Tab-separated table of C-alpha atoms and ligand atoms in Angstrom:
chain	number	residue	atom	x	y	z
A	1	MET	CA	105.497	119.469	91.002
A	2	SER	CA	108.359	117.499	89.107
A	3	ILE	CA	110.708	116.841	92.466
A	4	THR	CA	110.159	113.927	94.664
A	5	LYS	CA	106.529	114.601	96.617
A	6	THR	CA	104.788	112.697	99.292
A	7	ALA	CA	101.432	110.943	98.118
A	8	VAL	CA	98.651	110.154	100.473
A	9	VAL	CA	96.603	107.598	98.530
A	10	THR	CA	93.161	106.532	100.846
A	11	GLY	CA	92.285	102.739	100.276
A	12	SER	CA	95.315	101.758	98.583
A	13	THR	CA	95.825	98.203	99.440
A	14	SER	CA	93.680	97.139	96.648
A	15	GLY	CA	92.336	98.142	93.227
A	16	ILE	CA	92.558	101.371	92.121
A	17	GLY	CA	94.161	102.757	94.944
A	18	LEU	CA	96.826	100.280	94.986
A	19	ALA	CA	97.567	100.944	90.944
A	20	ILE	CA	97.431	104.551	91.774
A	21	ALA	CA	100.039	104.240	94.859
A	22	GLN	CA	102.170	102.052	92.447
A	23	ALA	CA	102.029	104.537	89.575
A	24	LEU	CA	102.875	107.517	91.700
A	25	ALA	CA	105.719	105.594	93.123
A	26	ALA	CA	107.036	104.877	89.414
A	27	ALA	CA	106.924	108.645	89.189
A	28	GLY	CA	109.402	109.164	91.983
A	29	HIS	CA	107.148	110.248	94.815
A	30	ALA	CA	107.134	108.813	98.311
A	31	ILE	CA	103.876	106.829	99.042
A	32	VAL	CA	101.512	106.604	102.152
A	33	VAL	CA	99.398	103.245	101.743
A	34	ASN	CA	96.262	103.331	103.736
A	35	SER	CA	93.515	100.985	104.664
A	36	PHE	CA	91.362	100.413	107.926
A	37	SER	CA	92.576	96.746	108.465
A	38	ASP	CA	96.322	97.133	109.735
A	39	THR	CA	97.104	93.369	108.634
A	40	PRO	CA	100.685	92.227	107.693
A	41	ALA	CA	99.566	92.229	104.063
A	42	ASP	CA	98.721	95.841	104.364
A	43	HIS	CA	102.297	96.749	105.539
A	44	ALA	CA	103.547	94.155	102.782
A	45	VAL	CA	102.096	96.452	100.377
A	46	ALA	CA	103.965	99.619	101.333
A	47	ASP	CA	107.240	97.744	101.689
A	48	ALA	CA	106.736	96.083	98.078
A	49	ILE	CA	106.246	99.610	96.680
A	50	ALA	CA	109.099	101.113	98.541
A	51	ARG	CA	111.566	98.031	97.210
A	52	GLU	CA	110.062	97.979	93.612
A	53	HIS	CA	110.261	101.706	93.085
A	54	LYS	CA	113.170	102.670	95.094
A	55	VAL	CA	110.966	105.587	96.842
A	56	LYS	CA	109.673	105.876	100.760
A	57	ALA	CA	106.532	104.310	101.293
A	58	ALA	CA	104.664	103.982	104.766
A	59	TYR	CA	101.509	102.319	105.581
A	60	ILE	CA	99.414	104.120	107.968
A	61	LYS	CA	96.048	102.437	109.352
A	62	ALA	CA	92.918	105.130	109.430
A	63	ASP	CA	89.422	103.996	108.807
A	64	MET	CA	87.974	106.665	106.562
A	65	SER	CA	84.548	106.355	108.094
A	66	ASN	CA	85.923	108.107	111.267
A	67	PRO	CA	86.489	111.802	110.796
A	68	ALA	CA	89.164	111.835	113.508
A	69	GLU	CA	91.244	109.282	111.649
A	70	CYS	CA	90.842	110.675	108.615
A	71	ARG	CA	92.584	113.965	109.829
A	72	MET	CA	94.940	112.033	111.643
A	73	LEU	CA	96.265	110.215	108.436
A	74	ILE	CA	97.472	113.320	106.966
A	75	ALA	CA	98.904	114.518	110.282
A	76	LYS	CA	100.774	111.265	110.620
A	77	ALA	CA	101.911	111.453	107.003
A	78	ALA	CA	103.193	114.858	107.509
A	79	GLU	CA	105.206	113.701	110.432
A	80	ILE	CA	106.651	110.743	108.848
A	81	PHE	CA	107.601	112.564	105.565
A	82	GLY	CA	107.443	116.188	106.151
A	83	SER	CA	104.908	117.151	103.889
A	84	VAL	CA	101.759	116.148	102.102
A	85	ASP	CA	101.863	117.209	98.575
A	86	ILE	CA	99.631	114.715	96.851
A	87	LEU	CA	96.223	113.668	98.338
A	88	VAL	CA	94.410	111.015	96.403
A	89	ASN	CA	90.850	110.363	98.103
A	90	ASN	CA	90.150	106.892	96.802
A	91	ALA	CA	88.586	104.958	99.448
A	92	GLY	CA	85.068	103.709	98.743
A	93	ILE	CA	82.449	101.383	99.462
A	94	GLN	CA	78.932	100.301	97.781
A	95	HIS	CA	75.831	98.991	98.480
A	96	VAL	CA	72.939	98.119	96.116
A	97	ALA	CA	69.133	98.215	97.350
A	98	PRO	CA	66.079	100.140	96.768
A	99	VAL	CA	65.670	103.756	98.226
A	100	GLU	CA	62.724	102.444	100.491
A	101	ASP	CA	64.840	99.391	101.669
A	102	PHE	CA	67.906	101.260	101.866
A	103	PRO	CA	69.787	100.541	105.503
A	104	LEU	CA	70.296	103.665	107.365
A	105	GLU	CA	73.738	102.146	108.453
A	106	LYS	CA	74.563	101.570	104.897
A	107	TRP	CA	73.535	104.947	103.834
A	108	ASP	CA	75.487	106.563	106.908
A	109	ALA	CA	78.712	104.483	105.869
A	110	ILE	CA	78.839	105.018	102.021
A	111	ILE	CA	78.237	108.803	102.760
A	112	ALA	CA	81.030	108.803	105.343
A	113	VAL	CA	83.735	107.010	103.315
A	114	ASN	CA	82.857	108.012	99.730
A	115	LEU	CA	82.152	111.636	100.423
A	116	SER	CA	83.017	113.043	104.045
A	117	SER	CA	86.375	111.293	104.414
A	118	ALA	CA	87.314	113.413	101.540
A	119	PHE	CA	86.269	116.777	103.347
A	120	HIS	CA	88.242	115.740	106.230
A	121	THR	CA	91.403	114.753	104.361
A	122	ILE	CA	91.281	117.807	102.260
A	123	ALA	CA	90.820	120.359	105.236
A	124	ALA	CA	93.735	118.761	106.940
A	125	ALA	CA	95.982	118.622	103.837
A	126	ILE	CA	95.661	122.029	102.815
A	127	PRO	CA	97.706	123.880	105.331
A	128	LEU	CA	100.360	121.495	104.598
A	129	MET	CA	99.941	122.351	100.902
A	130	LYS	CA	99.923	125.959	101.467
A	131	GLN	CA	103.168	125.991	103.307
A	132	ALA	CA	104.726	123.798	100.729
A	133	GLY	CA	103.524	126.322	98.127
A	134	GLY	CA	101.472	124.277	96.209
A	135	GLY	CA	99.715	120.623	95.838
A	136	ARG	CA	97.451	118.241	94.085
A	137	ILE	CA	94.258	116.593	95.278
A	138	VAL	CA	92.607	114.067	93.152
A	139	ASN	CA	89.238	112.438	94.035
A	140	ILE	CA	88.375	109.275	92.782
A	141	ALA	CA	84.669	109.805	91.978
A	142	SER	CA	82.917	107.568	89.458
A	143	ALA	CA	80.605	107.811	86.012
A	144	HIS	CA	78.074	107.742	89.130
A	145	GLY	CA	79.264	111.164	90.067
A	146	LEU	CA	77.625	112.291	86.652
A	147	VAL	CA	74.848	110.070	85.981
A	148	ALA	CA	72.664	107.938	87.982
A	149	SER	CA	71.703	104.045	88.427
A	150	PRO	CA	68.867	102.612	90.014
A	151	PHE	CA	69.341	101.083	93.442
A	152	LYS	CA	72.558	102.876	94.193
A	153	SER	CA	71.116	105.737	96.009
A	154	ALA	CA	73.863	106.137	98.611
A	155	TYR	CA	76.868	105.659	96.145
A	156	VAL	CA	75.291	107.990	93.371
A	157	SER	CA	74.702	110.803	95.992
A	158	ALA	CA	78.201	110.505	97.551
A	159	LYS	CA	79.716	110.428	94.046
A	160	HIS	CA	77.719	113.457	93.009
A	161	GLY	CA	78.688	115.067	96.239
A	162	ILE	CA	82.543	114.631	95.619
A	163	MET	CA	81.965	116.295	92.328
A	164	GLY	CA	80.771	119.352	94.189
A	165	LEU	CA	83.508	119.658	96.693
A	166	THR	CA	85.763	119.034	93.948
A	167	LYS	CA	84.742	122.341	92.036
A	168	THR	CA	84.478	124.165	95.462
A	169	VAL	CA	87.886	123.476	96.532
A	170	ALA	CA	89.458	123.941	93.316
A	171	LEU	CA	87.886	127.588	93.188
A	172	GLU	CA	89.131	128.174	96.982
A	173	LEU	CA	92.613	127.314	96.278
A	174	ALA	CA	93.160	128.446	92.566
A	175	ARG	CA	95.490	131.129	93.808
A	176	ASP	CA	97.504	128.935	95.948
A	177	LYS	CA	99.051	126.506	93.330
A	178	ILE	CA	96.714	123.555	94.366
A	179	THR	CA	94.758	121.783	91.986
A	180	CYS	CA	91.499	119.850	92.839
A	181	ASN	CA	90.091	117.562	90.221
A	182	ALA	CA	87.996	114.163	89.834
A	183	ILE	CA	88.566	111.192	87.930
A	184	CYS	CA	85.086	109.486	86.750
A	185	PRO	CA	85.762	105.752	85.890
A	186	GLY	CA	83.330	103.613	84.553
A	187	TYR	CA	83.412	99.423	85.607
A	188	VAL	CA	86.954	98.501	86.647
A	189	LEU	CA	87.744	95.059	86.943
A	190	THR	CA	88.917	95.486	90.554
A	191	PRO	CA	89.006	92.420	93.106
A	192	LEU	CA	85.575	93.989	94.322
A	193	VAL	CA	83.772	93.449	91.049
A	194	GLU	CA	85.482	90.432	90.269
A	195	ALA	CA	83.995	88.793	93.188
A	196	GLN	CA	80.495	89.832	92.173
A	197	ILE	CA	80.743	88.074	89.002
A	198	PRO	CA	80.060	84.344	90.079
A	199	ASP	CA	76.706	85.519	92.132
A	200	GLN	CA	75.842	87.462	89.040
A	201	MET	CA	76.047	84.241	87.021
A	202	LYS	CA	73.906	82.362	89.525
A	203	ALA	CA	70.994	84.958	89.915
A	204	ASN	CA	70.933	85.712	86.160
A	205	LYS	CA	71.332	82.196	85.211
A	206	MET	CA	74.221	83.598	82.698
A	207	ASP	CA	77.638	82.302	81.969
A	208	ARG	CA	80.644	84.723	82.642
A	209	GLU	CA	80.908	86.367	79.364
A	210	ALA	CA	77.247	86.809	79.547
A	211	VAL	CA	77.246	88.766	82.944
A	212	ILE	CA	80.097	90.787	81.945
A	213	ARG	CA	78.377	91.798	78.507
A	214	GLU	CA	74.683	92.147	79.554
A	215	VAL	CA	74.748	93.095	83.230
A	216	MET	CA	78.138	94.592	83.857
A	217	LEU	CA	79.047	96.417	80.764
A	218	GLU	CA	75.508	97.095	79.526
A	219	LYS	CA	76.119	100.726	80.005
A	220	GLN	CA	79.607	100.891	78.581
A	221	PRO	CA	79.672	101.527	74.956
A	222	THR	CA	83.316	99.936	74.372
A	223	LYS	CA	81.822	96.626	76.026
A	224	GLU	CA	85.493	96.538	77.625
A	225	PHE	CA	86.427	97.282	81.409
A	226	VAL	CA	88.382	100.128	82.221
A	227	THR	CA	91.589	98.943	83.831
A	228	VAL	CA	93.142	100.315	87.237
A	229	GLU	CA	96.309	101.293	85.171
A	230	GLN	CA	94.562	103.751	82.843
A	231	VAL	CA	92.871	105.312	85.954
A	232	ALA	CA	96.271	105.360	87.832
A	233	ALA	CA	98.016	107.326	84.626
A	234	ALA	CA	94.979	109.883	84.802
A	235	ALA	CA	95.938	110.345	88.470
A	236	VAL	CA	99.599	110.473	87.401
A	237	PHE	CA	98.845	113.200	85.072
A	238	LEU	CA	96.623	115.341	87.146
A	239	CYS	CA	99.625	115.352	89.369
A	240	SER	CA	102.102	116.443	87.137
A	241	ASP	CA	103.290	119.929	86.102
A	242	ALA	CA	101.679	119.360	82.764
A	243	ALA	CA	98.263	119.584	84.546
A	244	ALA	CA	99.121	122.952	86.519
A	245	GLN	CA	95.934	124.383	84.815
A	246	VAL	CA	93.510	121.431	84.864
A	247	ASN	CA	91.647	122.613	87.770
A	248	GLY	CA	88.099	121.908	89.087
A	249	THR	CA	87.260	119.437	86.498
A	250	HIS	CA	86.904	115.575	85.747
A	251	ILE	CA	88.575	112.954	83.252
A	252	SER	CA	85.820	110.529	82.676
A	253	ILE	CA	87.563	106.934	81.758
A	254	ASP	CA	84.310	105.072	81.076
A	255	GLY	CA	84.380	103.865	77.369
A	256	GLY	CA	81.740	106.332	76.652
A	257	TRP	CA	79.152	105.765	78.991
A	258	THR	CA	78.323	109.232	79.974
A	259	ALA	CA	78.661	110.385	76.435
A	260	ALA	CA	74.988	108.927	75.875
B	301	NAD	P1	88.214	98.084	96.248
B	301	NAD	O1	87.483	97.371	97.130
B	301	NAD	O2	89.187	97.074	95.244
B	301	NAD	O3	89.385	99.202	97.011
B	301	NAD	C1	88.607	100.157	97.748
B	301	NAD	C2	89.720	100.529	98.937
B	301	NAD	O4	89.140	100.943	99.953
B	301	NAD	C3	90.303	99.156	99.708
B	301	NAD	O5	91.757	99.230	99.608
B	301	NAD	C4	89.782	99.066	100.965
B	301	NAD	O6	90.721	98.633	101.902
B	301	NAD	C5	89.651	100.919	101.200
B	301	NAD	N1	88.518	101.115	102.107
B	301	NAD	C6	87.306	100.892	102.253
B	301	NAD	N2	86.641	101.387	103.043
B	301	NAD	C7	87.474	101.888	103.691
B	301	NAD	C8	87.820	102.674	105.319
B	301	NAD	N3	86.354	102.539	106.176
B	301	NAD	N4	88.686	102.983	105.600
B	301	NAD	C9	89.878	102.797	104.906
B	301	NAD	N5	89.838	102.472	103.539
B	301	NAD	C10	88.993	101.683	103.191
B	301	NAD	O7	87.417	98.976	95.224
B	301	NAD	P2	88.063	99.761	94.224
B	301	NAD	O8	86.946	99.200	92.729
B	301	NAD	O9	89.366	99.857	93.747
B	301	NAD	O10	87.370	101.275	94.328
B	301	NAD	C11	88.361	102.333	94.652
B	301	NAD	C12	87.689	103.576	94.326
B	301	NAD	O11	87.227	104.086	92.914
B	301	NAD	C13	86.142	103.805	95.154
B	301	NAD	O12	86.001	105.070	95.589
B	301	NAD	C14	85.048	103.367	94.100
B	301	NAD	O13	83.877	104.115	94.451
B	301	NAD	C15	85.807	104.016	92.680
B	301	NAD	N6	85.374	103.457	91.666
B	301	NAD	C16	85.442	101.976	91.474
B	301	NAD	C17	84.633	101.489	90.254
B	301	NAD	C18	85.124	100.101	89.733
B	301	NAD	O14	84.298	99.686	88.932
B	301	NAD	N7	85.599	99.555	90.465
B	301	NAD	C19	84.461	102.440	89.409
B	301	NAD	C20	83.977	103.730	89.758
B	301	NAD	C21	84.702	104.288	90.678
């Protein structure tokens, strides 16, 4: 895996996915940037990555809640770059509500984007990786792939599910030089999480620091956010030659949350 490879990162126009796309580009890989919005800003992300890291990069629009579009993303990436060697399943959404009130459409969307999309992209990528003689699959799970929190039934179910998918795929492909692993971040201060802080300040009558300390980082023993760069560095490691025997497992990056 040391020479230039093609990496598809789902949901890579912001947050963790963007940092992973940038870090894999810095490692010399060609990058497929994905989101479902297809705006000029989305295309600009791929252009900036290509310019900054002197690699090939393309933006492909595909809605990860749609099985056919998940599979099309992989087919189109292979059409453009000739192979898909690295697949990072990162796209994810969240909704918070008690189980008995959880909206059905939110449950279906979270299971589709956070779990089923990975099944579809993996299924489509496997023949290409086998043909190329190897590959790397990295699934961005969560501390919620290992432990639960109240009011996040769909998210916790999807993230636990992706841990099972990760292990199953790893076993099935162990003889094909294809590894499949998960990364389980704790709280990462992405634009999405940042946007929740003002609402939490209002709802809890707290200042910004109190919201971060007592609401968001309550479960994270270091009381610090994980950074997108720390998650990206783990992804780059899992895609490296050094990780050839790391298979069917996960790397927790949660400040000690799941040690408790
Ligand atoms: P984010 O909202 O910044 O990024 C999510 C990305 O997914 C965006 O690029 C968005 O365009 C894309 N996306 C959403 N729905 C999509 C769809 N239907 N089709 C295609 N793309 C879609 O969020 P983030 O915090 O960077 O989250 C990225 C991943 O990391 C998610 O799987 C999330 O569950 C996981 N994660 C995040 C945290 C955290 O604290 N931020 C912690 C653990 C795990």
